[in-house]
Amino acid sequence: MATDLADLTARAERLRALHHGEMLVLPNVWDAASATIVAEAGFPAVATASAAVSAMLGYPDGEGAPWQEMFAAAGRIGRVVTVPLTVDAEAGYGLPPRELVDRLLDVGAVGCNLEDTDHRAGGLVEAGAHAQWLADVRSAADDAGVPVVINARVDAFLPNSGVAEPDRLAEAIRRGRLYREAGADCIYPIGAQRREDVAALVALPGPINGNTGKELDLAALRELGVARVSYGPRFYRAALADLKTAVHQLLA
């Protein structure tokens, strides 16, 4: 695990640089074995997926798992990879900004996803309040001496966001601007699947994290100017589906 401050800083700077060159593709992982496969395949960074990690631990997504267990799982990944590690830290688990940053650095992570869903009250956190919280996380990272890469997830496109469908793009753009101004390095409008929506979001200042879907493969996202692509729990679910098929074949 990377614990040396200079090493962590170098990894954070490398992760940030990866958002400004060739499109960064992140097949998200959930444990040390899956992280090793991704790193050995040649991907320049490793990212966790909270839905996959929490499911692997036996908990529902959406901060259903104790944060201690989530960070312990991330720490096992941090011990086996030498490329930059970014952790899906959900909505921050209610941790104070400096403690959140310290926990990330303790497990060797130099980046994090931070989403704007309120998992306790439901719906989205008020945009200004969330922007201030992101600014506090940025300040805490500065104080810690490591330029942690913040991928600010905007959940306006999700069905449980409370945002009416016609308003989702405008709300995602509004929140994306606020979060960038607060110090986020990348904006992640999860659930944006229409080409025209992604094109509008890419016009925001700074890198945009996208997802592949029915209309958008990697080539289309690259053409639109998306900087980073995440797969969430997709590969975890595919691995379990393969396992289910294989074990049922033993009973045939």
PDB file of C-alpha atoms in Angstrom:
ATOM      1  CA  MET A   1       0.000   0.000   0.000  1.00  0.00           C
ATOM      2  CA  ALA A   2       1.191   3.505  -0.787  1.00  0.00           C
ATOM      3  CA  THR A   3       1.677   5.319   2.522  1.00  0.00           C
ATOM      4  CA  ASP A   4       4.580   7.623   1.700  1.00  0.00           C
ATOM      5  CA  LEU A   5       3.331  11.179   1.167  1.00  0.00           C
ATOM      6  CA  ALA A   6       5.529  11.742  -1.881  1.00  0.00           C
ATOM      7  CA  ASP A   7       4.325   8.476  -3.426  1.00  0.00           C
ATOM      8  CA  LEU A   8       0.673   9.341  -2.795  1.00  0.00           C
ATOM      9  CA  THR A   9       1.174  12.813  -4.244  1.00  0.00           C
ATOM     10  CA  ALA A  10       2.797  11.396  -7.386  1.00  0.00           C
ATOM     11  CA  ARG A  11      -0.075   8.964  -7.830  1.00  0.00           C
ATOM     12  CA  ALA A  12      -2.666  11.709  -7.356  1.00  0.00           C
ATOM     13  CA  GLU A  13      -0.938  13.886  -9.944  1.00  0.00           C
ATOM     14  CA  ARG A  14      -0.792  10.930 -12.318  1.00  0.00           C
ATOM     15  CA  LEU A  15      -4.512  10.240 -11.849  1.00  0.00           C
ATOM     16  CA  ARG A  16      -5.363  13.882 -12.495  1.00  0.00           C
ATOM     17  CA  ALA A  17      -3.228  13.902 -15.647  1.00  0.00           C
ATOM     18  CA  LEU A  18      -5.064  10.816 -16.921  1.00  0.00           C
ATOM     19  CA  HIS A  19      -8.231  12.934 -17.121  1.00  0.00           C
ATOM     20  CA  HIS A  20      -6.602  15.256 -19.669  1.00  0.00           C
ATOM     21  CA  GLY A  21      -5.181  12.911 -22.269  1.00  0.00           C
ATOM     22  CA  GLU A  22      -6.487   9.773 -23.910  1.00  0.00           C
ATOM     23  CA  MET A  23      -9.922   8.828 -22.582  1.00  0.00           C
ATOM     24  CA  LEU A  24      -9.517   7.104 -19.200  1.00  0.00           C
ATOM     25  CA  VAL A  25     -11.401   3.790 -19.157  1.00  0.00           C
ATOM     26  CA  LEU A  26     -12.060   2.264 -15.725  1.00  0.00           C
ATOM     27  CA  PRO A  27     -13.484  -1.272 -15.503  1.00  0.00           C
ATOM     28  CA  ASN A  28     -14.469  -0.976 -11.846  1.00  0.00           C
ATOM     29  CA  VAL A  29     -13.266  -3.587  -9.345  1.00  0.00           C
ATOM     30  CA  TRP A  30     -14.487  -4.941  -6.023  1.00  0.00           C
ATOM     31  CA  ASP A  31     -11.627  -6.864  -4.394  1.00  0.00           C
ATOM     32  CA  ALA A  32      -7.898  -7.525  -4.581  1.00  0.00           C
ATOM     33  CA  ALA A  33      -8.271 -10.274  -7.198  1.00  0.00           C
ATOM     34  CA  SER A  34     -10.353  -8.192  -9.622  1.00  0.00           C
ATOM     35  CA  ALA A  35      -8.054  -5.200  -9.083  1.00  0.00           C
ATOM     36  CA  THR A  36      -5.007  -7.318  -9.896  1.00  0.00           C
ATOM     37  CA  ILE A  37      -6.625  -8.499 -13.137  1.00  0.00           C
ATOM     38  CA  VAL A  38      -7.389  -4.917 -14.217  1.00  0.00           C
ATOM     39  CA  ALA A  39      -3.940  -3.596 -13.286  1.00  0.00           C
ATOM     40  CA  GLU A  40      -2.110  -6.479 -14.941  1.00  0.00           C
ATOM     41  CA  ALA A  41      -4.164  -5.966 -18.106  1.00  0.00           C
ATOM     42  CA  GLY A  42      -2.476  -2.576 -18.410  1.00  0.00           C
ATOM     43  CA  PHE A  43      -5.117  -0.106 -17.265  1.00  0.00           C
ATOM     44  CA  PRO A  44      -3.354   2.977 -15.869  1.00  0.00           C
ATOM     45  CA  ALA A  45      -5.613   3.325 -12.812  1.00  0.00           C
ATOM     46  CA  VAL A  46      -7.939   1.204 -10.703  1.00  0.00           C
ATOM     47  CA  ALA A  47     -11.387   2.308  -9.510  1.00  0.00           C
ATOM     48  CA  THR A  48     -13.766   0.594  -7.113  1.00  0.00           C
ATOM     49  CA  ALA A  49     -17.557   0.392  -7.490  1.00  0.00           C
ATOM     50  CA  SER A  50     -19.470   0.835  -4.239  1.00  0.00           C
ATOM     51  CA  ALA A  51     -22.397  -1.287  -5.440  1.00  0.00           C
ATOM     52  CA  ALA A  52     -20.043  -4.178  -6.155  1.00  0.00           C
ATOM     53  CA  VAL A  53     -17.991  -3.803  -2.974  1.00  0.00           C
ATOM     54  CA  SER A  54     -21.052  -3.544  -0.734  1.00  0.00           C
ATOM     55  CA  ALA A  55     -22.686  -6.547  -2.450  1.00  0.00           C
ATOM     56  CA  MET A  56     -19.481  -8.546  -2.043  1.00  0.00           C
ATOM     57  CA  LEU A  57     -19.585  -7.690   1.666  1.00  0.00           C
ATOM     58  CA  GLY A  58     -23.249  -8.691   1.937  1.00  0.00           C
ATOM     59  CA  TYR A  59     -24.847  -5.238   2.150  1.00  0.00           C
ATOM     60  CA  PRO A  60     -27.090  -3.135  -0.120  1.00  0.00           C
ATOM     61  CA  ASP A  61     -25.677  -0.228  -2.101  1.00  0.00           C
ATOM     62  CA  GLY A  62     -26.324   3.349  -1.034  1.00  0.00           C
ATOM     63  CA  GLU A  63     -24.214   3.401   2.137  1.00  0.00           C
ATOM     64  CA  GLY A  64     -25.828   0.198   3.361  1.00  0.00           C
ATOM     65  CA  ALA A  65     -22.414  -1.169   4.354  1.00  0.00           C
ATOM     66  CA  PRO A  66     -20.494   0.181   7.356  1.00  0.00           C
ATOM     67  CA  TRP A  67     -17.854   2.594   6.158  1.00  0.00           C
ATOM     68  CA  GLN A  68     -15.227   0.693   8.137  1.00  0.00           C
ATOM     69  CA  GLU A  69     -15.840  -2.404   6.018  1.00  0.00           C
ATOM     70  CA  MET A  70     -15.851  -0.417   2.783  1.00  0.00           C
ATOM     71  CA  PHE A  71     -12.499   1.151   3.581  1.00  0.00           C
ATOM     72  CA  ALA A  72     -11.084  -2.192   4.725  1.00  0.00           C
ATOM     73  CA  ALA A  73     -12.017  -3.645   1.334  1.00  0.00           C
ATOM     74  CA  ALA A  74     -10.377  -0.671  -0.395  1.00  0.00           C
ATOM     75  CA  GLY A  75      -7.273  -1.198   1.713  1.00  0.00           C
ATOM     76  CA  ARG A  76      -6.923  -4.773   0.466  1.00  0.00           C
ATOM     77  CA  ILE A  77      -7.022  -3.410  -3.066  1.00  0.00           C
ATOM     78  CA  GLY A  78      -4.525  -0.698  -2.202  1.00  0.00           C
ATOM     79  CA  ARG A  79      -2.053  -3.319  -1.022  1.00  0.00           C
ATOM     80  CA  VAL A  80      -1.914  -5.134  -4.366  1.00  0.00           C
ATOM     81  CA  VAL A  81      -1.881  -2.319  -6.955  1.00  0.00           C
ATOM     82  CA  THR A  82       0.856   0.107  -7.842  1.00  0.00           C
ATOM     83  CA  VAL A  83      -1.209   2.255 -10.229  1.00  0.00           C
ATOM     84  CA  PRO A  84      -3.362   5.116  -8.866  1.00  0.00           C
ATOM     85  CA  LEU A  85      -6.408   3.930  -6.925  1.00  0.00           C
ATOM     86  CA  THR A  86      -9.677   5.853  -6.794  1.00  0.00           C
ATOM     87  CA  VAL A  87     -12.392   4.761  -4.381  1.00  0.00           C
ATOM     88  CA  ASP A  88     -16.141   5.096  -4.750  1.00  0.00           C
ATOM     89  CA  ALA A  89     -16.826   6.679  -1.357  1.00  0.00           C
ATOM     90  CA  GLU A  90     -20.562   7.058  -2.028  1.00  0.00           C
ATOM     91  CA  ALA A  91     -21.822  10.183  -0.214  1.00  0.00           C
ATOM     92  CA  GLY A  92     -18.916  10.282   2.226  1.00  0.00           C
ATOM     93  CA  TYR A  93     -20.545   8.183   4.976  1.00  0.00           C
ATOM     94  CA  GLY A  94     -21.174  11.256   7.101  1.00  0.00           C
ATOM     95  CA  LEU A  95     -17.458  11.548   7.836  1.00  0.00           C
ATOM     96  CA  PRO A  96     -15.943  14.995   8.415  1.00  0.00           C
ATOM     97  CA  PRO A  97     -13.963  16.078   5.325  1.00  0.00           C
ATOM     98  CA  ARG A  98     -10.523  15.689   6.908  1.00  0.00           C
ATOM     99  CA  GLU A  99     -11.346  12.257   8.292  1.00  0.00           C
ATOM    100  CA  LEU A 100     -12.667  11.174   4.897  1.00  0.00           C
ATOM    101  CA  VAL A 101      -9.439  12.324   3.233  1.00  0.00           C
ATOM    102  CA  ASP A 102      -7.305  10.647   5.893  1.00  0.00           C
ATOM    103  CA  ARG A 103      -9.195   7.368   5.479  1.00  0.00           C
ATOM    104  CA  LEU A 104      -8.666   7.485   1.712  1.00  0.00           C
ATOM    105  CA  LEU A 105      -4.957   8.124   2.064  1.00  0.00           C
ATOM    106  CA  ASP A 106      -4.629   5.435   4.737  1.00  0.00           C
ATOM    107  CA  VAL A 107      -5.779   2.795   2.224  1.00  0.00           C
ATOM    108  CA  GLY A 108      -3.591   4.171  -0.564  1.00  0.00           C
ATOM    109  CA  ALA A 109      -6.388   5.889  -2.500  1.00  0.00           C
ATOM    110  CA  VAL A 110      -5.646   9.169  -4.282  1.00  0.00           C
ATOM    111  CA  GLY A 111      -9.074   9.734  -5.800  1.00  0.00           C
ATOM    112  CA  CYS A 112     -12.711   9.352  -4.839  1.00  0.00           C
ATOM    113  CA  ASN A 113     -16.241   9.436  -6.187  1.00  0.00           C
ATOM    114  CA  LEU A 114     -18.550  11.598  -4.076  1.00  0.00           C
ATOM    115  CA  GLU A 115     -22.238  11.601  -4.941  1.00  0.00           C
ATOM    116  CA  ASP A 116     -24.958  14.136  -4.172  1.00  0.00           C
ATOM    117  CA  THR A 117     -27.712  11.727  -3.125  1.00  0.00           C
ATOM    118  CA  ASP A 118     -28.910  11.914   0.470  1.00  0.00           C
ATOM    119  CA  HIS A 119     -29.198   8.211   1.314  1.00  0.00           C
ATOM    120  CA  ARG A 120     -30.950   8.879   4.616  1.00  0.00           C
ATOM    121  CA  ALA A 121     -33.543  11.460   3.599  1.00  0.00           C
ATOM    122  CA  GLY A 122     -33.836  10.422  -0.061  1.00  0.00           C
ATOM    123  CA  GLY A 123     -33.475  12.663  -3.107  1.00  0.00           C
ATOM    124  CA  LEU A 124     -30.581  15.011  -3.749  1.00  0.00           C
ATOM    125  CA  VAL A 125     -28.651  17.115  -1.283  1.00  0.00           C
ATOM    126  CA  GLU A 126     -29.251  20.834  -1.806  1.00  0.00           C
ATOM    127  CA  ALA A 127     -26.762  21.839  -4.495  1.00  0.00           C
ATOM    128  CA  GLY A 128     -25.155  24.756  -2.671  1.00  0.00           C
ATOM    129  CA  ALA A 129     -24.674  22.745   0.505  1.00  0.00           C
ATOM    130  CA  HIS A 130     -23.113  19.889  -1.437  1.00  0.00           C
ATOM    131  CA  ALA A 131     -20.811  22.263  -3.295  1.00  0.00           C
ATOM    132  CA  GLN A 132     -19.634  23.667   0.023  1.00  0.00           C
ATOM    133  CA  TRP A 133     -18.998  20.153   1.316  1.00  0.00           C
ATOM    134  CA  LEU A 134     -16.941  19.348  -1.790  1.00  0.00           C
ATOM    135  CA  ALA A 135     -14.984  22.564  -1.225  1.00  0.00           C
ATOM    136  CA  ASP A 136     -14.314  21.414   2.327  1.00  0.00           C
ATOM    137  CA  VAL A 137     -13.071  18.050   1.065  1.00  0.00           C
ATOM    138  CA  ARG A 138     -10.783  19.834  -1.395  1.00  0.00           C
ATOM    139  CA  SER A 139      -9.454  22.030   1.409  1.00  0.00           C
ATOM    140  CA  ALA A 140      -8.899  18.974   3.609  1.00  0.00           C
ATOM    141  CA  ALA A 141      -6.917  17.281   0.838  1.00  0.00           C
ATOM    142  CA  ASP A 142      -4.824  20.414   0.410  1.00  0.00           C
ATOM    143  CA  ASP A 143      -4.149  20.447   4.148  1.00  0.00           C
ATOM    144  CA  ALA A 144      -3.152  16.774   4.010  1.00  0.00           C
ATOM    145  CA  GLY A 145      -0.641  17.584   1.275  1.00  0.00           C
ATOM    146  CA  VAL A 146      -2.055  15.235  -1.383  1.00  0.00           C
ATOM    147  CA  PRO A 147      -4.087  16.591  -4.355  1.00  0.00           C
ATOM    148  CA  VAL A 148      -6.817  13.947  -4.098  1.00  0.00           C
ATOM    149  CA  VAL A 149      -8.788  13.707  -7.357  1.00  0.00           C
ATOM    150  CA  ILE A 150     -12.484  14.355  -6.677  1.00  0.00           C
ATOM    151  CA  ASN A 151     -14.965  12.867  -9.131  1.00  0.00           C
ATOM    152  CA  ALA A 152     -18.211  14.629  -8.204  1.00  0.00           C
ATOM    153  CA  ARG A 153     -21.162  12.444  -9.101  1.00  0.00           C
ATOM    154  CA  VAL A 154     -24.314  14.297 -10.138  1.00  0.00           C
ATOM    155  CA  ASP A 155     -27.356  12.084  -9.577  1.00  0.00           C
ATOM    156  CA  ALA A 156     -30.012  14.232 -11.282  1.00  0.00           C
ATOM    157  CA  PHE A 157     -30.606  11.637 -14.015  1.00  0.00           C
ATOM    158  CA  LEU A 158     -31.379   8.842 -11.550  1.00  0.00           C
ATOM    159  CA  PRO A 159     -35.071   7.910 -11.113  1.00  0.00           C
ATOM    160  CA  ASN A 160     -34.969   8.411  -7.323  1.00  0.00           C
ATOM    161  CA  SER A 161     -33.391  11.884  -7.577  1.00  0.00           C
ATOM    162  CA  GLY A 162     -36.706  13.679  -7.285  1.00  0.00           C
ATOM    163  CA  VAL A 163     -35.878  15.714 -10.401  1.00  0.00           C
ATOM    164  CA  ALA A 164     -38.556  15.659 -13.106  1.00  0.00           C
ATOM    165  CA  GLU A 165     -37.305  14.098 -16.332  1.00  0.00           C
ATOM    166  CA  PRO A 166     -37.608  17.281 -18.454  1.00  0.00           C
ATOM    167  CA  ASP A 167     -35.485  19.148 -15.899  1.00  0.00           C
ATOM    168  CA  ARG A 168     -32.719  16.604 -15.400  1.00  0.00           C
ATOM    169  CA  LEU A 169     -30.228  17.935 -17.945  1.00  0.00           C
ATOM    170  CA  ALA A 170     -30.532  21.543 -16.765  1.00  0.00           C
ATOM    171  CA  GLU A 171     -30.191  20.472 -13.132  1.00  0.00           C
ATOM    172  CA  ALA A 172     -27.161  18.304 -13.919  1.00  0.00           C
ATOM    173  CA  ILE A 173     -25.495  21.236 -15.708  1.00  0.00           C
ATOM    174  CA  ARG A 174     -26.290  23.598 -12.816  1.00  0.00           C
ATOM    175  CA  ARG A 175     -24.877  21.197 -10.255  1.00  0.00           C
ATOM    176  CA  GLY A 176     -21.873  20.356 -12.412  1.00  0.00           C
ATOM    177  CA  ARG A 177     -20.877  24.015 -12.623  1.00  0.00           C
ATOM    178  CA  LEU A 178     -21.227  24.477  -8.875  1.00  0.00           C
ATOM    179  CA  TYR A 179     -19.189  21.378  -8.106  1.00  0.00           C
ATOM    180  CA  ARG A 180     -16.403  22.349 -10.481  1.00  0.00           C
ATOM    181  CA  GLU A 181     -16.260  25.806  -8.918  1.00  0.00           C
ATOM    182  CA  ALA A 182     -16.026  24.095  -5.522  1.00  0.00           C
ATOM    183  CA  GLY A 183     -12.884  22.254  -6.588  1.00  0.00           C
ATOM    184  CA  ALA A 184     -14.067  18.962  -8.082  1.00  0.00           C
ATOM    185  CA  ASP A 185     -11.691  17.642 -10.741  1.00  0.00           C
ATOM    186  CA  CYS A 186     -14.256  15.735 -12.794  1.00  0.00           C
ATOM    187  CA  ILE A 187     -18.062  15.727 -13.030  1.00  0.00           C
ATOM    188  CA  TYR A 188     -19.922  12.416 -13.246  1.00  0.00           C
ATOM    189  CA  PRO A 189     -23.546  12.769 -14.434  1.00  0.00           C
ATOM    190  CA  ILE A 190     -24.415   9.125 -13.824  1.00  0.00           C
ATOM    191  CA  GLY A 191     -27.361   7.875 -15.833  1.00  0.00           C
ATOM    192  CA  ALA A 192     -26.972  10.326 -18.742  1.00  0.00           C
ATOM    193  CA  GLN A 193     -27.566   8.023 -21.675  1.00  0.00           C
ATOM    194  CA  ARG A 194     -28.747  10.212 -24.552  1.00  0.00           C
ATOM    195  CA  ARG A 195     -26.134  11.497 -26.959  1.00  0.00           C
ATOM    196  CA  GLU A 196     -27.516  15.045 -26.900  1.00  0.00           C
ATOM    197  CA  ASP A 197     -27.429  15.141 -23.098  1.00  0.00           C
ATOM    198  CA  VAL A 198     -23.831  13.968 -22.952  1.00  0.00           C
ATOM    199  CA  ALA A 199     -22.847  16.480 -25.635  1.00  0.00           C
ATOM    200  CA  ALA A 200     -24.361  19.293 -23.548  1.00  0.00           C
ATOM    201  CA  LEU A 201     -22.608  18.079 -20.403  1.00  0.00           C
ATOM    202  CA  VAL A 202     -19.224  17.834 -22.112  1.00  0.00           C
ATOM    203  CA  ALA A 203     -19.527  21.557 -22.787  1.00  0.00           C
ATOM    204  CA  LEU A 204     -19.090  22.139 -19.048  1.00  0.00           C
ATOM    205  CA  PRO A 205     -15.620  23.279 -18.000  1.00  0.00           C
ATOM    206  CA  GLY A 206     -13.424  20.365 -17.009  1.00  0.00           C
ATOM    207  CA  PRO A 207     -13.509  16.588 -17.574  1.00  0.00           C
ATOM    208  CA  ILE A 208     -16.746  14.598 -17.720  1.00  0.00           C
ATOM    209  CA  ASN A 209     -17.185  10.975 -16.596  1.00  0.00           C
ATOM    210  CA  GLY A 210     -19.581   8.985 -18.808  1.00  0.00           C
ATOM    211  CA  ASN A 211     -21.067   5.511 -19.071  1.00  0.00           C
ATOM    212  CA  THR A 212     -21.555   3.261 -22.057  1.00  0.00           C
ATOM    213  CA  GLY A 213     -25.120   2.342 -22.948  1.00  0.00           C
ATOM    214  CA  LYS A 214     -27.513   1.564 -25.785  1.00  0.00           C
ATOM    215  CA  GLU A 215     -26.698   4.755 -27.688  1.00  0.00           C
ATOM    216  CA  LEU A 216     -23.154   5.249 -26.470  1.00  0.00           C
ATOM    217  CA  ASP A 217     -20.256   2.874 -26.899  1.00  0.00           C
ATOM    218  CA  LEU A 218     -16.662   3.781 -26.130  1.00  0.00           C
ATOM    219  CA  ALA A 219     -16.102   5.177 -29.616  1.00  0.00           C
ATOM    220  CA  ALA A 220     -19.157   7.452 -29.330  1.00  0.00           C
ATOM    221  CA  LEU A 221     -18.109   8.698 -25.890  1.00  0.00           C
ATOM    222  CA  ARG A 222     -14.606   9.384 -27.170  1.00  0.00           C
ATOM    223  CA  GLU A 223     -16.023  11.306 -30.147  1.00  0.00           C
ATOM    224  CA  LEU A 224     -18.180  13.405 -27.816  1.00  0.00           C
ATOM    225  CA  GLY A 225     -15.145  14.339 -25.727  1.00  0.00           C
ATOM    226  CA  VAL A 226     -15.854  12.345 -22.573  1.00  0.00           C
ATOM    227  CA  ALA A 227     -12.683  12.176 -20.463  1.00  0.00           C
ATOM    228  CA  ARG A 228     -13.426   9.177 -18.252  1.00  0.00           C
ATOM    229  CA  VAL A 229     -15.656   6.114 -18.519  1.00  0.00           C
ATOM    230  CA  SER A 230     -16.832   4.020 -15.569  1.00  0.00           C
ATOM    231  CA  TYR A 231     -18.564   0.636 -15.574  1.00  0.00           C
ATOM    232  CA  GLY A 232     -19.802   0.505 -11.987  1.00  0.00           C
ATOM    233  CA  PRO A 233     -20.851  -2.996 -10.843  1.00  0.00           C
ATOM    234  CA  ARG A 234     -21.257  -4.301 -14.399  1.00  0.00           C
ATOM    235  CA  PHE A 235     -18.267  -6.659 -14.380  1.00  0.00           C
ATOM    236  CA  TYR A 236     -19.022  -7.869 -10.854  1.00  0.00           C
ATOM    237  CA  ARG A 237     -22.544  -8.817 -11.923  1.00  0.00           C
ATOM    238  CA  ALA A 238     -21.255 -10.483 -15.083  1.00  0.00           C
ATOM    239  CA  ALA A 239     -18.792 -12.547 -13.028  1.00  0.00           C
ATOM    240  CA  LEU A 240     -21.574 -13.700 -10.705  1.00  0.00           C
ATOM    241  CA  ALA A 241     -23.814 -14.516 -13.685  1.00  0.00           C
ATOM    242  CA  ASP A 242     -21.044 -16.706 -15.123  1.00  0.00           C
ATOM    243  CA  LEU A 243     -20.645 -18.412 -11.745  1.00  0.00           C
ATOM    244  CA  LYS A 244     -24.386 -19.023 -11.497  1.00  0.00           C
ATOM    245  CA  THR A 245     -24.441 -20.581 -14.952  1.00  0.00           C
ATOM    246  CA  ALA A 246     -21.431 -22.778 -14.193  1.00  0.00           C
ATOM    247  CA  VAL A 247     -22.738 -24.117 -10.880  1.00  0.00           C
ATOM    248  CA  HIS A 248     -26.173 -24.839 -12.298  1.00  0.00           C
ATOM    249  CA  GLN A 249     -24.554 -26.808 -15.096  1.00  0.00           C
ATOM    250  CA  LEU A 250     -23.099 -29.082 -12.406  1.00  0.00           C
ATOM    251  CA  LEU A 251     -26.654 -30.034 -11.442  1.00  0.00           C
ATOM    252  CA  ALA A 252     -27.767 -30.788 -14.978  1.00  0.00           C
TER     253      ALA A 252
END
